[in-house]
Amino acid sequence: MQRRLVLMRHAKSSWKQGNLSDHERPLNGRGRGDAPRMGHELAARGWVPGLVASSDSQRTRETWARMCEPLGLPDQDVLWSNDLYLAGLRAIRRHALDWDGSTTTALVLGHNPGWSDAASALSGRPVDMTTGNCALLVGAGATWTEALLRPWELVGLLRPREL
């Protein structure tokens, strides 16, 4: 079965609130504008996820909140997990064990350096995920777990500044 994976790095975050932990940092103005643009672009390309898994950080929560409506998914259930905070491919594979096998498109929202590393490992080529980027990957497997153990093709890298 063909699988489509959107690896998205959270939109641009703010460093102004020095009293907040890294986990609590919110989006800045640019990030608040970029997130819905990425949602619109994913929808226009037909990359609407049937499943969303995300780090539970403030900036990933805000990124999803601003992009879900343009995707047409305002009530989409999200699998929030602290395990995806500052994680990478290993954590994505662990989470995939619980993903519905009939879902063909998944979006996983997280952070660097793990997301650049995951996109690079899956595609077999270097992928630099700056804030707000979405790596569009296509793979195959009877289950998500099986698919994530195989090579994937990077079919697009969306950057907010290029939209």
C-alpha positions as a LaTeX table, in Angstrom:
\begin{tabular}{lrrr}
\hline
Residue & $x$ (\AA) & $y$ (\AA) & $z$ (\AA) \\
\hline
Met1 & 0.00 & 0.00 & 0.00 \\
Gln2 & 1.31 & 3.44 & $-0.88$ \\
Arg3 & 1.82 & 5.75 & 2.09 \\
Arg4 & 2.30 & 9.52 & 2.16 \\
Leu5 & 4.09 & 11.15 & 5.05 \\
Val6 & 4.26 & 14.87 & 5.77 \\
Leu7 & 7.11 & 15.64 & 8.16 \\
Met8 & 6.53 & 19.20 & 9.29 \\
Arg9 & 8.75 & 21.30 & 11.49 \\
His10 & 6.80 & 23.75 & 13.66 \\
Ala11 & 6.40 & 27.31 & 12.39 \\
Lys12 & 8.77 & 30.07 & 13.54 \\
Ser13 & 8.73 & 30.52 & 17.31 \\
Ser14 & 9.41 & 33.45 & 19.59 \\
Trp15 & 12.40 & 33.83 & 21.88 \\
Lys16 & 11.10 & 37.05 & 23.51 \\
Gln17 & 9.66 & 35.49 & 26.67 \\
Gly18 & 12.92 & 34.65 & 28.43 \\
Asn19 & 11.12 & 33.19 & 31.44 \\
Leu20 & 9.53 & 30.34 & 29.44 \\
Ser21 & 11.03 & 26.91 & 29.00 \\
Asp22 & 11.85 & 25.77 & 25.46 \\
His23 & 8.77 & 23.52 & 25.56 \\
Glu24 & 6.52 & 26.52 & 26.33 \\
Arg25 & 7.75 & 28.92 & 23.62 \\
Pro26 & 4.89 & 30.25 & 21.41 \\
Leu27 & 4.93 & 31.16 & 17.73 \\
Asn28 & 6.09 & 34.61 & 16.65 \\
Gly29 & 4.28 & 36.79 & 14.11 \\
Arg30 & 5.90 & 35.16 & 11.10 \\
Gly31 & 5.06 & 31.70 & 12.42 \\
Arg32 & 1.43 & 32.67 & 13.00 \\
Gly33 & 1.20 & 33.71 & 9.34 \\
Asp34 & 3.20 & 30.80 & 7.89 \\
Ala35 & 1.19 & 27.98 & 9.49 \\
Pro36 & $-2.12$ & 28.67 & 7.70 \\
Arg37 & $-0.28$ & 29.20 & 4.40 \\
Met38 & 1.23 & 25.74 & 4.76 \\
Gly39 & $-2.20$ & 24.30 & 5.54 \\
His40 & $-3.64$ & 25.88 & 2.38 \\
Glu41 & $-0.72$ & 24.58 & 0.29 \\
Leu42 & $-1.03$ & 21.02 & 1.60 \\
Ala43 & $-4.78$ & 21.10 & 0.87 \\
Ala44 & $-4.20$ & 22.48 & $-2.63$ \\
Arg45 & $-1.78$ & 19.64 & $-3.35$ \\
Gly46 & $-4.20$ & 17.02 & $-1.97$ \\
Trp47 & $-1.94$ & 16.15 & 0.98 \\
Val48 & $-4.68$ & 16.25 & 3.61 \\
Pro49 & $-3.73$ & 13.92 & 6.47 \\
Gly50 & $-6.02$ & 11.24 & 7.78 \\
Leu51 & $-3.84$ & 11.08 & 10.87 \\
Val52 & $-1.86$ & 13.76 & 12.74 \\
Ala53 & 0.75 & 13.05 & 15.42 \\
Ser54 & 2.61 & 15.88 & 17.10 \\
Ser55 & 4.98 & 16.94 & 19.79 \\
Asp56 & 3.03 & 18.47 & 22.65 \\
Ser57 & 5.08 & 21.69 & 22.77 \\
Gln58 & 3.32 & 25.05 & 22.68 \\
Arg59 & 4.73 & 25.96 & 19.25 \\
Thr60 & 3.62 & 22.69 & 17.63 \\
Arg61 & 0.15 & 23.04 & 19.17 \\
Glu62 & $-0.11$ & 26.59 & 17.81 \\
Thr63 & 1.19 & 25.52 & 14.40 \\
Trp64 & $-1.51$ & 22.85 & 14.14 \\
Ala65 & $-4.24$ & 25.17 & 15.47 \\
Arg66 & $-3.46$ & 27.67 & 12.70 \\
Met67 & $-3.17$ & 25.16 & 9.86 \\
Cys68 & $-5.98$ & 22.68 & 10.57 \\
Glu69 & $-8.83$ & 24.89 & 9.31 \\
Pro70 & $-7.16$ & 25.63 & 5.95 \\
Leu71 & $-6.71$ & 21.86 & 5.64 \\
Gly72 & $-10.44$ & 21.43 & 6.25 \\
Leu73 & $-9.74$ & 19.55 & 9.50 \\
Pro74 & $-10.82$ & 21.86 & 12.34 \\
Asp75 & $-11.97$ & 18.94 & 14.47 \\
Gln76 & $-9.13$ & 16.57 & 13.58 \\
Asp77 & $-7.99$ & 14.46 & 16.49 \\
Val78 & $-4.27$ & 14.88 & 17.10 \\
Leu79 & $-2.08$ & 12.31 & 18.80 \\
Trp80 & $-0.15$ & 14.71 & 21.11 \\
Ser81 & 2.97 & 13.26 & 22.65 \\
Asn82 & 5.88 & 14.50 & 24.69 \\
Asp83 & 7.79 & 11.58 & 23.18 \\
Leu84 & 7.86 & 13.52 & 19.86 \\
Tyr85 & 9.35 & 16.61 & 21.51 \\
Leu86 & 12.92 & 17.00 & 20.21 \\
Ala87 & 12.69 & 13.46 & 18.81 \\
Gly88 & 13.42 & 11.84 & 15.48 \\
Leu89 & 12.76 & 8.82 & 13.31 \\
Arg90 & 12.99 & 6.31 & 16.16 \\
Ala91 & 10.11 & 8.05 & 18.01 \\
Ile92 & 8.08 & 8.34 & 14.80 \\
Arg93 & 8.48 & 4.60 & 14.25 \\
Arg94 & 7.35 & 3.90 & 17.83 \\
His95 & 4.23 & 6.01 & 17.32 \\
Ala96 & 3.49 & 4.36 & 13.99 \\
Leu97 & 2.75 & 1.12 & 15.85 \\
Asp98 & $-0.55$ & 2.72 & 16.93 \\
Trp99 & $-1.51$ & 4.28 & 13.59 \\
Asp100 & $-4.54$ & 3.04 & 11.69 \\
Gly101 & $-3.29$ & 0.93 & 8.80 \\
Ser102 & $-6.04$ & 2.16 & 6.49 \\
Thr103 & $-4.79$ & 5.74 & 6.75 \\
Thr104 & $-2.70$ & 6.55 & 3.70 \\
Thr105 & $-1.55$ & 10.10 & 4.58 \\
Ala106 & $-0.07$ & 11.08 & 7.94 \\
Leu107 & 1.33 & 14.38 & 9.17 \\
Val108 & 3.91 & 14.35 & 11.95 \\
Leu109 & 4.70 & 17.72 & 13.50 \\
Gly110 & 7.90 & 18.23 & 15.44 \\
His111 & 11.32 & 19.79 & 15.82 \\
Asn112 & 14.89 & 19.84 & 14.62 \\
Pro113 & 17.42 & 18.35 & 14.48 \\
Gly114 & 15.23 & 15.23 & 14.55 \\
Trp115 & 12.99 & 16.14 & 11.63 \\
Ser116 & 15.88 & 16.96 & 9.27 \\
Asp117 & 17.53 & 13.71 & 10.34 \\
Ala118 & 14.30 & 11.71 & 9.83 \\
Ala119 & 13.60 & 13.17 & 6.38 \\
Ser120 & 17.22 & 12.55 & 5.38 \\
Ala121 & 17.22 & 8.96 & 6.69 \\
Leu122 & 13.93 & 8.07 & 4.99 \\
Ser123 & 14.79 & 9.67 & 1.65 \\
Gly124 & 18.48 & 8.76 & 1.59 \\
Arg125 & 19.48 & 12.34 & 0.82 \\
Pro126 & 20.21 & 15.44 & 2.91 \\
Val127 & 17.09 & 17.41 & 3.84 \\
Asp128 & 17.33 & 20.70 & 5.73 \\
Met129 & 14.09 & 21.40 & 7.58 \\
Thr130 & 13.95 & 25.05 & 8.55 \\
Thr131 & 10.97 & 26.33 & 10.56 \\
Gly132 & 7.60 & 25.74 & 8.95 \\
Asn133 & 8.97 & 23.38 & 6.26 \\
Cys134 & 7.07 & 20.29 & 5.16 \\
Ala135 & 8.88 & 17.32 & 3.64 \\
Leu136 & 6.49 & 15.34 & 1.45 \\
Leu137 & 7.52 & 11.69 & 1.36 \\
Val138 & 6.05 & 8.69 & $-0.43$ \\
Gly139 & 6.70 & 5.11 & 0.67 \\
Ala140 & 5.06 & 1.73 & 0.71 \\
Gly141 & 4.21 & $-0.97$ & 3.19 \\
Ala142 & 1.28 & $-3.04$ & 4.42 \\
Thr143 & 1.48 & $-1.13$ & 7.71 \\
Trp144 & 3.01 & 2.20 & 8.73 \\
Thr145 & 5.59 & 0.33 & 10.78 \\
Glu146 & 6.64 & $-1.72$ & 7.79 \\
Ala147 & 6.73 & 1.33 & 5.52 \\
Leu148 & 8.89 & 3.32 & 7.93 \\
Leu149 & 11.54 & 0.61 & 7.81 \\
Arg150 & 11.89 & 1.01 & 4.04 \\
Pro151 & 13.26 & 3.78 & 1.82 \\
Trp152 & 10.98 & 6.69 & 0.94 \\
Glu153 & 11.00 & 9.14 & $-1.94$ \\
Leu154 & 11.14 & 12.85 & $-1.17$ \\
Val155 & 8.62 & 14.28 & $-3.65$ \\
Gly156 & 8.56 & 17.82 & $-2.33$ \\
Leu157 & 9.91 & 20.21 & 0.25 \\
Leu158 & 7.54 & 23.06 & 0.97 \\
Arg159 & 8.99 & 26.24 & 2.45 \\
Pro160 & 6.67 & 29.01 & 3.69 \\
Arg161 & 8.85 & 31.76 & 2.22 \\
Glu162 & 8.55 & 30.20 & $-1.24$ \\
Leu163 & 4.73 & 30.11 & $-1.30$ \\
\hline
\end{tabular}
